[in-house]
RNA sequence: GGAGCGGUAGCUCAGCUGGAUAGAGCAUUCGCCUUCUAAGCGAACGGUCGUGAGUUCGAACCUCACUCGCUUCACCA
């Protein structure tokens, strides 16, 4: 941040006719680090100065004040700036060591509330890898937004209402037994659900029966209500186990059922604004002018739909939290729905609908096939996490057999690998599930980052964890520079991740920092007795602090030893 | 057909608001544990950036056309 301003200021004094912001926008970071820390291309000045860019660069170099820089040099049309590594490095380390917890924080959010609709598994269905995506992306975004001083509100909009309960009740009444469900709730209910869809293909009466059961539920029929509560309770208990493992916690579990008594108002509002139309026996809102299909508010049998509930939820959230932003971390395949949702709210005259953002993510397939709960083609999250933990345990037994708390560490490493894998790439990328890939511990993975941090802590322990707050942090070793530069970028990285709602910006950064540190570690000896030892330890401490912070933003736990 | 996302090394992906010889990881081959954890470090190999035009001093990036893959388009969520 500040280092860039230094470059801008130096250039501004020799380019009085150019706006500072314009200069800043042209400054780039050379990919090749031997070409300096910042570079200024002179191409764009060629036209107005009527000179060759190479010549302009030369002239600027002659006039520019080089104090505070290690050197400035011209390569072709580029002016390359080399920062004073020792001084700049020491000040970056000082900043981190003096207040590690707040390093990288900023106030762009000004405390504003941001609701995050995330995870939202369906009751009576197992959690799949798709739910993992929503859960970990939402959780990471909440952490990232908090770091830039928004106030995130994590809402688990449980799928605890809807026609699937009608189907489930039909199936249960026809083929189910209480004992079977109690023995293994989710898998059994899942089995009923799959069977329902199989048999309904040849027997359409089942669909009618399911519709009837759901209608009963909506009308408060005691038997239907009882079954619903039972299914819900059993499911929720199992979900909580997974959330504990992922260390994800919610501010609200208000799911679909919570809005049952809030939908009449939505219908009334729509009616009073004359937005409802009848079409084929159903009630719709026409969205022609948004170039969207009509939003179906009420089915021909009078039952409500997803969007009606989401309208109620959006209005409720606005009233309850007065959000500055409302995020929905939901798969990309639902983008049409969210466009409709925003459009209907807009039609209702709610300008705050502009603050609603669908945060889509890519689809997970397996063997190129879309996963489908209805057809029973799913990847169970629980199994993936179990596999990952088992594998981590095996690794520990091989590589660090004397490790204390091996089980806990295996959990952190295994789960960390799965979570990190999900956050590593741009969230809109879809990917084909490959267990080996997901639970990999080498290369660009969560464990790689965890390992780099564990090694840094190990060094600090060996050094007796000295107090580093007031030590001289000047490091002359050029190997340290890439690490320090990376450390200095953290704040910008966090802001970019927040602005783009993109956790992968953080994961990529932690990988890069870990890589830079591992290189330094391999090439420079830290624990040698000389007058820069405490400065080097400061660097190591700063790395462990920032890696810990970055991993925490991602919701990945970091073991002190592994 | 409309809308959306994508096509970069054998595989998985980076590539910032257009800039200097297109970068990682995995896989393959080969080095490095008598020094701070080898879940590591280093080296080699590997690319017509889907195709064709255009804008520009300069295009993987912007525009247009085409092409391939996935998603979605009222009574599921």
Coordinates of C-alpha atoms (C1' of nucleotides) in Angstrom, one line a residue:
Chain A
X1 CA 0.0 0.0 0.0
X2 CA 2.3 2.7 1.3
X3 CA 5.2 1.4 -0.8
X4 CA 3.2 2.0 -4.0
X5 CA 2.4 5.6 -2.9
X6 CA 6.1 6.1 -2.5
X7 CA 6.5 5.3 -6.2
X8 CA 3.5 7.4 -7.2
X9 CA 4.8 10.4 -5.3
X10 CA 8.2 10.1 -6.9
X11 CA 6.7 10.0 -10.4
X12 CA 4.2 12.8 -9.7
X13 CA 7.0 15.3 -9.0
X14 CA 8.5 14.7 -12.4
X15 CA 5.2 14.4 -14.2
X16 CA 3.3 17.5 -13.0
X17 CA 0.8 17.4 -15.8
X18 CA -0.4 13.9 -15.1
X19 CA -3.0 13.2 -12.4
X20 CA -1.8 11.0 -9.5
X21 CA -4.6 8.5 -10.0
X22 CA -3.6 8.1 -13.6
X23 CA 0.0 7.5 -12.6
X24 CA -1.1 5.0 -10.0
X25 CA -3.3 3.1 -12.5
X26 CA -0.4 2.6 -14.8
X27 CA 2.0 1.2 -12.2
X28 CA 2.4 -2.5 -12.3
X29 CA 4.2 -5.3 -10.5
X30 CA 6.6 -7.0 -12.8
X31 CA 6.1 -10.7 -12.9
X32 CA 9.8 -11.2 -13.1
X33 CA 11.0 -10.0 -9.8
X34 CA 14.5 -9.2 -11.1
X35 CA 12.9 -6.3 -12.9
X36 CA 12.1 -4.5 -9.6
X37 CA 9.2 -4.2 -7.2
X38 CA 7.2 -1.8 -9.3
X39 CA 7.3 -0.7 -12.9
X40 CA 6.1 2.3 -14.8
X41 CA 5.6 1.8 -18.5
X42 CA 6.0 5.0 -20.6
X43 CA 4.0 4.0 -23.6
X44 CA 1.0 6.1 -22.9
X45 CA 3.1 9.3 -22.6
X46 CA 4.5 8.8 -26.1
X47 CA 1.6 10.5 -27.9
X48 CA 1.3 13.6 -25.8
X49 CA 5.1 14.2 -25.4
X50 CA 5.8 13.2 -29.1
X51 CA 8.8 11.2 -28.0
X52 CA 9.8 7.5 -28.1
X53 CA 8.8 5.8 -24.8
X54 CA 12.3 4.7 -24.3
X55 CA 13.5 8.2 -24.4
X56 CA 10.8 9.4 -22.0
X57 CA 11.8 6.7 -19.5
X58 CA 15.4 7.9 -19.8
X59 CA 14.4 11.5 -19.2
X60 CA 12.3 10.6 -16.2
X61 CA 15.1 8.6 -14.7
X62 CA 17.4 11.6 -15.0
X63 CA 15.0 13.9 -13.2
X64 CA 13.5 11.6 -10.6
X65 CA 14.5 11.8 -6.9
X66 CA 15.9 8.4 -6.0
X67 CA 16.1 8.8 -2.3
X68 CA 14.2 6.1 -0.4
X69 CA 14.7 3.6 -3.2
X70 CA 17.4 1.0 -3.5
X71 CA 17.6 2.0 -7.2
X72 CA 15.6 2.9 -10.2
X73 CA 16.5 1.8 -13.6
X74 CA 15.4 1.9 -17.2
X75 CA 14.8 -1.2 -19.3
X76 CA 13.5 -0.2 -22.7
X77 CA 10.3 1.8 -22.2
X78 CA 10.0 0.8 -18.5
X79 CA 11.1 2.6 -15.4
X80 CA 11.7 -0.1 -12.8
X81 CA 11.6 0.8 -9.1
X82 CA 13.5 -1.2 -6.5
X83 CA 12.4 -0.5 -3.0
X84 CA 14.8 -0.1 -0.2
X85 CA 14.3 -3.8 0.9
X86 CA 15.9 -3.5 4.3
X87 CA 13.9 -0.4 5.5
X88 CA 10.6 -1.3 3.9
X89 CA 10.9 -4.8 5.1
X90 CA 11.5 -3.8 8.7
X91 CA 8.5 -1.5 8.7
X92 CA 6.2 -4.2 7.3
X93 CA 7.4 -6.7 9.9
X94 CA 7.0 -4.1 12.7
X95 CA 3.4 -3.5 11.6
X96 CA 2.6 -7.2 11.8
X97 CA 4.4 -8.0 15.0
X98 CA 2.9 -5.0 16.8
X99 CA -0.7 -6.1 16.2
X100 CA -1.0 -9.5 14.5
X101 CA -4.7 -10.0 15.0
X102 CA -5.6 -6.7 13.2
X103 CA -3.0 -6.9 10.4
X104 CA -4.8 -6.8 7.1
X105 CA -8.0 -5.4 8.7
X106 CA -9.7 -2.4 7.3
X107 CA -12.9 -0.4 7.7
X108 CA -14.5 -0.5 4.2
X109 CA -17.7 -2.1 5.6
X110 CA -18.2 0.5 8.4
X111 CA -20.0 -2.0 10.5
X112 CA -22.9 -2.6 8.1
X113 CA -25.0 -5.7 8.4
X114 CA -24.6 -8.3 5.6
X115 CA -26.9 -11.3 5.7
X116 CA -25.5 -14.4 4.2
X117 CA -27.9 -17.2 3.1
X118 CA -25.7 -20.2 3.1
X119 CA -25.4 -24.0 3.5
X120 CA -29.2 -24.5 3.6
X121 CA -29.4 -28.3 3.3
X122 CA -32.7 -30.1 2.8
X123 CA -34.2 -31.9 5.7
X124 CA -34.5 -35.6 5.2
X125 CA -31.7 -35.6 2.6
X126 CA -28.0 -36.2 3.3
X127 CA -25.6 -33.3 2.9
X128 CA -23.6 -33.6 -0.2
X129 CA -20.5 -32.0 -1.7
X130 CA -22.8 -29.3 -3.1
X131 CA -23.8 -28.2 0.4
X132 CA -20.2 -28.2 1.3
X133 CA -19.5 -25.6 -1.3
X134 CA -22.3 -23.3 -0.1
X135 CA -21.3 -23.8 3.5
X136 CA -17.6 -23.2 3.2
X137 CA -17.9 -20.3 0.7
X138 CA -20.5 -18.6 2.8
X139 CA -18.4 -19.1 5.9
X140 CA -15.2 -17.8 4.3
X141 CA -17.1 -14.8 3.0
X142 CA -18.5 -14.1 6.4
X143 CA -15.0 -14.2 7.8
X144 CA -13.5 -12.0 5.1
X145 CA -16.3 -9.4 5.3
X146 CA -15.8 -9.3 9.0
X147 CA -12.1 -8.6 8.5
X148 CA -13.0 -5.5 6.5
X149 CA -15.6 -4.5 9.2
X150 CA -18.9 -5.6 7.9
X151 CA -21.1 -7.4 10.3
X152 CA -22.0 -10.8 8.7
X153 CA -25.1 -12.6 9.7
X154 CA -25.0 -16.3 8.7
X155 CA -28.4 -17.7 8.0
X156 CA -29.0 -21.4 7.4
X157 CA -32.1 -21.3 5.3
X158 CA -33.0 -24.9 6.0
X159 CA -35.0 -26.7 3.4
X160 CA -37.5 -27.8 6.0
X161 CA -40.7 -27.3 4.0
X162 CA -41.9 -28.1 0.6
X163 CA -43.4 -30.8 -1.6
X164 CA -40.5 -33.2 -0.9
X165 CA -42.2 -33.7 2.5
X166 CA -45.4 -34.8 0.8
X167 CA -43.4 -37.3 -1.2
X168 CA -41.6 -38.5 1.8
X169 CA -44.8 -39.0 3.7
X170 CA -46.4 -40.9 0.8
X171 CA -43.3 -43.1 0.7
X172 CA -43.2 -43.6 4.4
X173 CA -46.8 -44.5 4.6
X174 CA -46.5 -47.0 1.7
X175 CA -43.2 -48.7 2.4
X176 CA -41.7 -47.3 5.6
X177 CA -41.5 -48.3 9.2
X178 CA -40.7 -46.3 12.3
X179 CA -38.1 -48.8 13.4
X180 CA -36.2 -48.5 10.2
X181 CA -36.1 -44.7 10.2
X182 CA -35.0 -44.6 13.8
X183 CA -32.1 -47.0 13.1
X184 CA -30.6 -44.8 10.4
X185 CA -32.7 -41.7 9.8
X186 CA -31.2 -39.9 6.9
X187 CA -30.2 -42.9 4.8
X188 CA -33.5 -44.4 5.3
X189 CA -35.4 -41.3 4.4
X190 CA -33.2 -40.8 1.4
X191 CA -34.0 -44.4 0.3
X192 CA -37.7 -43.6 0.5
X193 CA -37.2 -40.5 -1.5
X194 CA -35.3 -42.2 -4.3
X195 CA -37.8 -45.1 -4.4
X196 CA -40.7 -42.6 -4.6
X197 CA -39.1 -41.0 -7.7
X198 CA -38.5 -44.3 -9.3
X199 CA -42.0 -45.6 -8.8
X200 CA -43.6 -42.3 -9.6
X201 CA -42.3 -42.5 -13.1
X202 CA -44.6 -45.4 -13.9
X203 CA -47.3 -44.5 -11.3
X204 CA -48.4 -40.9 -11.5
X205 CA -50.9 -41.4 -8.7
X206 CA -48.0 -41.2 -6.3
X207 CA -47.4 -37.6 -7.2
X208 CA -51.0 -36.8 -6.5
X209 CA -50.9 -38.5 -3.2
X210 CA -47.7 -36.6 -2.3
X211 CA -49.4 -33.3 -3.3
X212 CA -52.3 -34.2 -1.0
X213 CA -50.0 -35.0 1.9
X214 CA -48.2 -31.7 1.5
X215 CA -51.5 -29.9 1.4
X216 CA -52.4 -31.6 4.7
X217 CA -49.1 -30.4 6.2
X218 CA -49.8 -26.9 5.1
X219 CA -53.3 -27.1 6.6
X220 CA -51.8 -28.3 9.9
X221 CA -53.0 -31.9 9.9
X222 CA -51.8 -33.5 13.1
X223 CA -50.3 -36.6 11.6
X224 CA -48.6 -34.7 8.9
X225 CA -47.2 -32.2 11.4
X226 CA -46.0 -35.0 13.6
X227 CA -44.1 -36.7 10.8
X228 CA -42.6 -33.4 9.7
X229 CA -41.3 -32.6 13.1
X230 CA -39.9 -36.0 13.5
X231 CA -38.1 -36.0 10.1
X232 CA -36.7 -32.5 10.8
X233 CA -35.3 -33.3 14.3
X234 CA -33.5 -36.4 13.1
X235 CA -31.9 -34.6 10.2
X236 CA -30.9 -31.6 12.1
X237 CA -29.0 -33.6 14.7
X238 CA -26.9 -35.2 12.0
X239 CA -26.2 -31.8 10.3
X240 CA -24.9 -30.4 13.5
X241 CA -22.2 -33.1 13.7
X242 CA -20.9 -32.0 10.3
X243 CA -21.1 -28.3 11.2
X244 CA -19.1 -29.0 14.3
X245 CA -16.5 -30.8 12.3
X246 CA -16.3 -27.9 9.8
X247 CA -16.3 -25.4 12.7
X248 CA -19.1 -23.5 11.0
X249 CA -21.7 -21.7 13.2
X250 CA -24.8 -19.9 12.3
X251 CA -26.6 -16.9 13.6
X252 CA -30.0 -18.1 12.4
X253 CA -31.6 -21.4 11.5
X254 CA -34.8 -19.8 10.2
X255 CA -35.6 -22.1 7.3
X256 CA -38.4 -22.3 4.9
X257 CA -41.0 -23.3 7.5
X258 CA -40.2 -20.2 9.5
X259 CA -41.8 -18.2 6.7
X260 CA -45.1 -20.1 6.6
X261 CA -47.0 -17.5 8.4
X262 CA -45.3 -14.6 6.6
X263 CA -46.4 -15.4 3.1
X264 CA -49.9 -14.2 3.3
X265 CA -48.5 -10.7 3.7
X266 CA -46.4 -11.1 0.6
X267 CA -49.5 -12.2 -1.4
X268 CA -51.4 -9.2 0.0
X269 CA -48.6 -6.8 -0.8
X270 CA -48.5 -8.2 -4.4
X271 CA -52.2 -7.9 -4.7
X272 CA -52.4 -4.4 -3.3
X273 CA -49.7 -3.3 -5.8
X274 CA -51.7 -5.1 -8.6
X275 CA -48.8 -7.2 -9.6
X276 CA -50.5 -10.6 -9.5
X277 CA -52.1 -12.1 -12.6
X278 CA -53.9 -15.3 -13.1
X279 CA -52.4 -17.7 -15.6
X280 CA -53.4 -21.3 -16.2
X281 CA -55.0 -21.4 -12.7
X282 CA -51.9 -20.2 -11.1
X283 CA -50.9 -16.7 -9.7
X284 CA -48.0 -15.1 -11.4
X285 CA -46.0 -11.8 -11.6
X286 CA -45.2 -10.9 -15.1
X287 CA -41.6 -9.9 -15.6
X288 CA -41.6 -9.3 -19.3
X289 CA -39.9 -6.0 -19.0
X290 CA -37.0 -7.6 -17.2
X291 CA -36.7 -10.1 -20.0
X292 CA -37.5 -12.8 -17.5
X293 CA -40.1 -15.6 -17.3
X294 CA -43.1 -14.9 -15.1
X295 CA -42.6 -15.6 -11.4
X296 CA -44.9 -18.3 -10.2
X297 CA -46.2 -17.2 -6.8
X298 CA -49.0 -19.7 -6.2
X299 CA -49.6 -23.0 -7.8
X300 CA -53.0 -24.0 -9.3
X301 CA -53.7 -26.1 -6.2
X302 CA -53.1 -23.0 -4.0
X303 CA -49.8 -24.2 -2.6
X304 CA -46.9 -21.8 -2.5
X305 CA -43.6 -22.1 -4.1
X306 CA -39.9 -21.4 -3.5
X307 CA -40.0 -17.8 -4.7
X308 CA -42.9 -16.8 -2.5
X309 CA -41.0 -18.0 0.5
X310 CA -37.9 -16.2 -0.6
X311 CA -39.8 -13.0 -1.1
X312 CA -41.0 -13.3 2.5
X313 CA -37.5 -14.1 3.7
X314 CA -36.0 -11.2 1.8
X315 CA -38.5 -8.8 3.3
X316 CA -38.1 -10.3 6.8
X317 CA -34.3 -10.0 6.6
X318 CA -34.5 -6.4 5.4
X319 CA -36.8 -5.5 8.3
X320 CA -34.9 -7.5 10.9
X321 CA -31.4 -6.7 10.0
X322 CA -31.6 -3.6 7.8
X323 CA -28.8 -5.0 5.7
X324 CA -26.5 -3.1 3.5
X325 CA -26.0 -6.2 1.5
X326 CA -27.9 -9.5 1.4
X327 CA -25.9 -12.4 -0.1
X328 CA -27.2 -15.8 -1.3
X329 CA -24.5 -18.4 -1.6
X330 CA -26.4 -20.7 -3.9
X331 CA -25.4 -22.7 -7.0
X332 CA -25.1 -21.1 -10.4
X333 CA -28.0 -23.1 -11.7
X334 CA -30.4 -21.0 -9.7
X335 CA -29.4 -17.7 -11.1
X336 CA -32.7 -17.4 -13.0
X337 CA -34.5 -17.7 -9.7
X338 CA -32.5 -14.9 -8.1
X339 CA -33.0 -12.6 -11.1
X340 CA -36.7 -13.2 -10.7
X341 CA -36.6 -12.6 -6.9
X342 CA -34.8 -9.3 -7.3
X343 CA -37.1 -8.3 -10.2
X344 CA -40.3 -9.0 -8.2
X345 CA -38.9 -7.0 -5.2
X346 CA -38.1 -4.2 -7.5
X347 CA -41.6 -4.3 -8.9
X348 CA -42.9 -4.1 -5.3
X349 CA -41.0 -0.8 -5.0
X350 CA -38.2 -2.0 -2.8
X351 CA -35.1 -0.3 -3.9
X352 CA -33.1 -2.3 -1.4
X353 CA -33.4 -5.2 -3.8
X354 CA -30.3 -3.7 -5.5
X355 CA -28.4 -4.8 -2.4
X356 CA -29.3 -8.4 -2.9
X357 CA -26.5 -10.4 -4.5
X358 CA -26.6 -13.9 -5.7
X359 CA -23.1 -15.4 -5.1
X360 CA -23.2 -18.4 -7.4
X361 CA -20.7 -21.2 -7.5
X362 CA -20.0 -23.9 -10.0
X363 CA -21.6 -27.3 -10.2
X364 CA -19.9 -30.4 -8.9
X365 CA -20.3 -33.4 -11.2
X366 CA -19.0 -36.9 -10.9
X367 CA -17.8 -38.7 -14.0
X368 CA -19.3 -35.8 -15.9
X369 CA -22.8 -36.5 -14.5
X370 CA -24.8 -34.0 -12.5
X371 CA -25.5 -35.1 -9.0
X372 CA -29.1 -35.7 -8.2
X373 CA -30.6 -36.4 -4.8
X374 CA -33.8 -37.6 -6.5
X375 CA -31.9 -40.3 -8.4
X376 CA -29.8 -41.2 -5.5
X377 CA -26.6 -40.2 -7.3
X378 CA -24.8 -38.2 -4.6
X379 CA -21.5 -37.8 -3.0
X380 CA -21.9 -37.9 0.7
X381 CA -20.1 -35.2 2.5
X382 CA -19.7 -37.3 5.6
X383 CA -17.9 -40.0 3.7
X384 CA -15.6 -37.6 2.0
X385 CA -14.6 -36.0 5.4
X386 CA -14.2 -39.4 6.9
X387 CA -11.9 -40.6 4.1
X388 CA -9.9 -37.4 4.4
X389 CA -9.4 -37.8 8.1
X390 CA -8.4 -41.5 7.8
X391 CA -5.8 -40.6 5.2
X392 CA -4.4 -37.8 7.3
X393 CA -4.1 -40.2 10.2
X394 CA -2.1 -42.6 8.0
X395 CA 0.2 -39.8 6.9
X396 CA 0.8 -38.8 10.5
X397 CA 1.6 -42.4 11.4
X398 CA 4.2 -42.4 8.6
X399 CA 5.7 -39.0 8.9
X400 CA 5.4 -37.9 12.5
X401 CA 4.6 -41.0 14.6
X402 CA 5.4 -39.3 17.9
X403 CA 3.0 -36.4 17.3
X404 CA 0.8 -35.6 20.3
X405 CA -3.0 -35.2 19.7
X406 CA -2.6 -37.1 16.5
X407 CA -6.4 -37.6 16.2
X408 CA -7.1 -33.9 16.5
X409 CA -4.4 -33.0 14.0
X410 CA -5.7 -35.7 11.6
X411 CA -9.1 -34.0 11.8
X412 CA -7.7 -30.5 11.2
X413 CA -5.5 -31.7 8.3
X414 CA -8.1 -34.0 6.7
X415 CA -11.0 -31.5 7.0
X416 CA -8.7 -28.7 6.1
X417 CA -7.6 -30.4 2.9
X418 CA -11.3 -30.8 1.8
X419 CA -12.3 -27.3 2.7
X420 CA -9.2 -25.7 1.1
X421 CA -9.7 -27.7 -2.0
X422 CA -13.2 -26.3 -2.3
X423 CA -12.0 -22.7 -1.9
X424 CA -8.8 -23.0 -3.9
X425 CA -10.3 -22.2 -7.3
X426 CA -12.6 -19.4 -8.5
X427 CA -15.9 -20.2 -7.0
X428 CA -17.8 -20.2 -10.4
X429 CA -15.6 -23.0 -11.8
X430 CA -17.4 -26.2 -11.8
X431 CA -15.4 -29.3 -11.2
X432 CA -15.6 -33.0 -11.5
X433 CA -15.3 -34.8 -8.2
X434 CA -12.2 -36.8 -7.7
X435 CA -11.6 -38.1 -4.2
X436 CA -7.9 -38.4 -4.7
X437 CA -7.7 -34.8 -5.7
X438 CA -9.8 -33.6 -2.9
X439 CA -7.8 -35.3 -0.1
X440 CA -4.4 -34.6 -1.6
X441 CA -1.8 -33.3 0.9
X442 CA 1.0 -32.3 -1.4
X443 CA 1.4 -29.4 -3.7
X444 CA -1.1 -26.6 -3.8
X445 CA -3.2 -27.9 -0.9
X446 CA -4.4 -26.9 2.5
X447 CA -2.0 -29.1 4.3
X448 CA 0.9 -27.5 2.3
X449 CA -0.1 -24.2 3.9
X450 CA -0.7 -25.7 7.3
X451 CA 2.7 -27.4 7.1
X452 CA 4.5 -24.2 6.3
X453 CA 2.9 -22.6 9.3
X454 CA 3.7 -25.6 11.6
X455 CA 7.3 -25.3 10.5
X456 CA 7.5 -21.6 11.3
X457 CA 6.1 -22.3 14.8
X458 CA 8.6 -25.0 15.3
X459 CA 11.4 -22.6 14.7
X460 CA 10.0 -20.1 17.1
X461 CA 9.7 -22.8 19.7
X462 CA 13.3 -23.8 19.2
X463 CA 14.3 -20.2 19.7
X464 CA 12.4 -20.0 22.9
X465 CA 9.6 -17.8 21.6
X466 CA 11.4 -14.6 22.3
X467 CA 9.6 -11.3 22.6
X468 CA 10.0 -9.6 19.2
X469 CA 8.0 -6.4 19.7
X470 CA 10.9 -4.0 20.0
X471 CA 13.7 -5.7 18.2
X472 CA 15.5 -4.4 15.1
X473 CA 13.8 -6.0 12.1
X474 CA 16.2 -5.1 9.4
X475 CA 17.1 -8.2 7.3
X476 CA 19.9 -7.9 4.8
X477 CA 19.4 -11.4 3.3
X478 CA 17.9 -10.9 -0.2
X479 CA 16.2 -14.3 0.1
X480 CA 13.8 -12.8 2.7
X481 CA 12.5 -10.1 0.3
X482 CA 9.9 -12.1 -1.6
X483 CA 8.4 -13.3 1.7
X484 CA 8.3 -9.8 3.2
X485 CA 6.7 -8.4 0.0
X486 CA 4.0 -11.1 0.1
X487 CA 3.4 -10.2 3.8
X488 CA 3.0 -6.6 2.8
X489 CA 0.3 -7.4 0.3
X490 CA -2.1 -9.0 2.8
X491 CA -4.4 -6.1 3.4
X492 CA -4.9 -5.5 -0.3
X493 CA -5.6 -9.2 -0.8
X494 CA -8.3 -9.2 1.9
X495 CA -10.0 -6.2 0.4
X496 CA -10.0 -7.7 -3.1
X497 CA -11.5 -11.0 -1.8
X498 CA -14.2 -9.0 0.0
X499 CA -14.9 -6.8 -3.0
X500 CA -15.2 -9.8 -5.4
X501 CA -16.8 -12.1 -2.9
X502 CA -14.1 -14.5 -3.8
X503 CA -12.4 -16.7 -1.1
X504 CA -10.0 -18.1 -3.7
X505 CA -8.2 -14.8 -3.6
X506 CA -7.2 -15.7 0.0
X507 CA -6.4 -19.3 -0.7
X508 CA -4.2 -18.4 -3.6
X509 CA -2.4 -15.9 -1.4
X510 CA -1.8 -18.3 1.5
X511 CA -0.3 -20.8 -1.0
X512 CA 2.0 -18.1 -2.4
X513 CA 3.1 -17.0 1.0
X514 CA 3.7 -20.5 2.1
X515 CA 5.7 -21.2 -1.1
X516 CA 7.8 -18.1 -0.6
X517 CA 8.4 -19.0 3.0
X518 CA 9.3 -22.6 2.1
X519 CA 11.8 -21.3 -0.4
X520 CA 13.3 -19.0 2.2
X521 CA 13.4 -21.8 4.7
X522 CA 15.2 -24.1 2.3
X523 CA 17.8 -21.5 1.3
X524 CA 18.5 -19.5 4.4
X525 CA 19.4 -20.6 7.9
X526 CA 17.3 -18.9 10.5
X527 CA 18.7 -20.1 13.8
X528 CA 22.2 -18.9 13.6
X529 CA 23.8 -16.6 16.1
X530 CA 24.4 -13.2 14.5
X531 CA 23.0 -9.8 15.0
X532 CA 20.0 -10.4 12.6
X533 CA 18.7 -13.5 14.3
X534 CA 15.9 -11.7 16.0
X535 CA 15.0 -9.9 12.8
X536 CA 14.7 -13.3 11.0
X537 CA 12.6 -14.6 13.8
X538 CA 10.4 -11.6 13.4
X539 CA 9.9 -12.6 9.8
X540 CA 9.1 -16.2 10.8
X541 CA 6.6 -15.0 13.4
X542 CA 5.0 -12.6 10.9
X543 CA 4.6 -15.5 8.4
X544 CA 3.0 -17.7 11.0
X545 CA 0.7 -14.9 12.0
X546 CA -0.4 -14.1 8.5
X547 CA -0.8 -17.7 7.5
X548 CA -2.9 -18.3 10.5
X549 CA -5.0 -15.3 9.7
X550 CA -5.5 -16.3 6.1
X551 CA -6.4 -19.9 7.0
X552 CA -8.8 -18.6 9.6
X553 CA -10.5 -16.4 7.0
X554 CA -11.0 -19.6 4.9
X555 CA -12.3 -21.5 7.9
X556 CA -9.4 -23.9 7.8
X557 CA -7.9 -24.8 11.2
X558 CA -4.2 -24.7 11.6
X559 CA -2.4 -27.3 13.8
X560 CA 0.7 -26.0 15.7
X561 CA 2.5 -29.3 14.9
X562 CA 1.9 -31.8 12.2
Chain B
rG1 C1' -34.3 -20.5 -29.7
rG2 C1' -33.4 -16.9 -25.1
rA3 C1' -30.2 -16.3 -20.8
rG4 C1' -25.7 -17.6 -18.0
rC5 C1' -20.8 -19.9 -17.2
rG6 C1' -16.6 -21.8 -19.4
rG7 C1' -12.6 -23.6 -23.6
rU8 C1' -4.7 -21.5 -21.5
rA9 C1' 1.0 -27.5 -20.8
rG10 C1' -1.0 -34.9 -20.8
rC11 C1' -4.5 -33.6 -16.2
rU12 C1' -6.3 -29.5 -12.5
rC13 C1' -6.0 -24.5 -12.7
rA14 C1' -3.4 -19.0 -12.2
rG15 C1' -2.8 -14.9 -15.3
rC16 C1' -4.4 -8.1 -11.3
rU17 C1' -7.9 -2.1 -14.4
rG18 C1' -4.7 -4.6 -22.1
rG19 C1' 2.0 -4.3 -21.3
rA20 C1' 8.5 -6.6 -21.0
rU21 C1' 10.7 -14.1 -22.7
rA22 C1' 2.5 -16.9 -21.1
rG23 C1' 2.9 -19.0 -14.9
rA24 C1' 1.9 -22.8 -10.8
rG25 C1' 0.5 -27.6 -8.9
rC26 C1' -0.2 -32.8 -10.4
rA27 C1' 1.9 -36.6 -13.6
rU28 C1' 6.8 -38.1 -15.9
rU29 C1' 12.5 -38.0 -15.5
rC30 C1' 16.6 -36.6 -12.4
rG31 C1' 19.1 -34.3 -8.0
rC32 C1' 18.8 -32.8 -2.3
rC33 C1' 17.6 -35.3 4.7
rU34 C1' 25.5 -35.5 9.7
rU35 C1' 22.1 -28.2 9.9
rC36 C1' 15.6 -25.0 12.0
rU37 C1' 9.6 -31.0 10.5
rA38 C1' 11.5 -34.2 3.0
rA39 C1' 3.4 -33.0 3.9
rG40 C1' 9.6 -29.7 1.8
rC41 C1' 13.5 -27.6 -1.8
rG42 C1' 15.9 -27.6 -6.8
rA43 C1' 16.2 -29.1 -12.1
rA44 C1' 14.4 -31.1 -16.8
rC45 C1' 10.2 -32.1 -19.9
rG46 C1' 5.8 -29.8 -21.5
rG47 C1' 1.6 -24.4 -24.7
rU48 C1' -1.0 -22.8 -32.6
rC49 C1' -3.8 -19.2 -24.9
rG50 C1' -11.1 -23.1 -29.0
rU51 C1' -11.2 -20.8 -34.5
rG52 C1' -11.3 -16.3 -37.6
rA53 C1' -11.4 -11.2 -38.1
rG54 C1' -11.2 -6.2 -35.7
rU55 C1' -9.5 -2.1 -32.2
rU56 C1' -4.4 -0.7 -30.3
rC57 C1' 2.4 1.3 -30.2
rG58 C1' 1.0 -3.5 -27.8
rA59 C1' -4.4 -8.6 -27.0
rA60 C1' -4.8 -14.9 -23.2
rC61 C1' -7.3 -10.3 -21.5
rC62 C1' -11.4 -5.5 -25.2
rU63 C1' -15.3 -5.8 -29.8
rC64 C1' -17.7 -8.9 -33.5
rA65 C1' -18.6 -13.6 -35.8
rC66 C1' -18.2 -18.8 -35.5
rU67 C1' -17.4 -23.3 -32.8
rC68 C1' -17.4 -26.9 -28.7
rG69 C1' -18.9 -28.2 -23.4
rC70 C1' -22.0 -27.4 -19.1
rU71 C1' -26.3 -24.9 -16.6
rU72 C1' -31.1 -22.8 -17.0
rC73 C1' -35.9 -21.2 -19.3
rA74 C1' -44.1 -21.3 -14.6
rC75 C1' -46.8 -25.3 -11.2
rC76 C1' -39.0 -28.9 -7.7
rA77 C1' -35.6 -26.2 -4.7

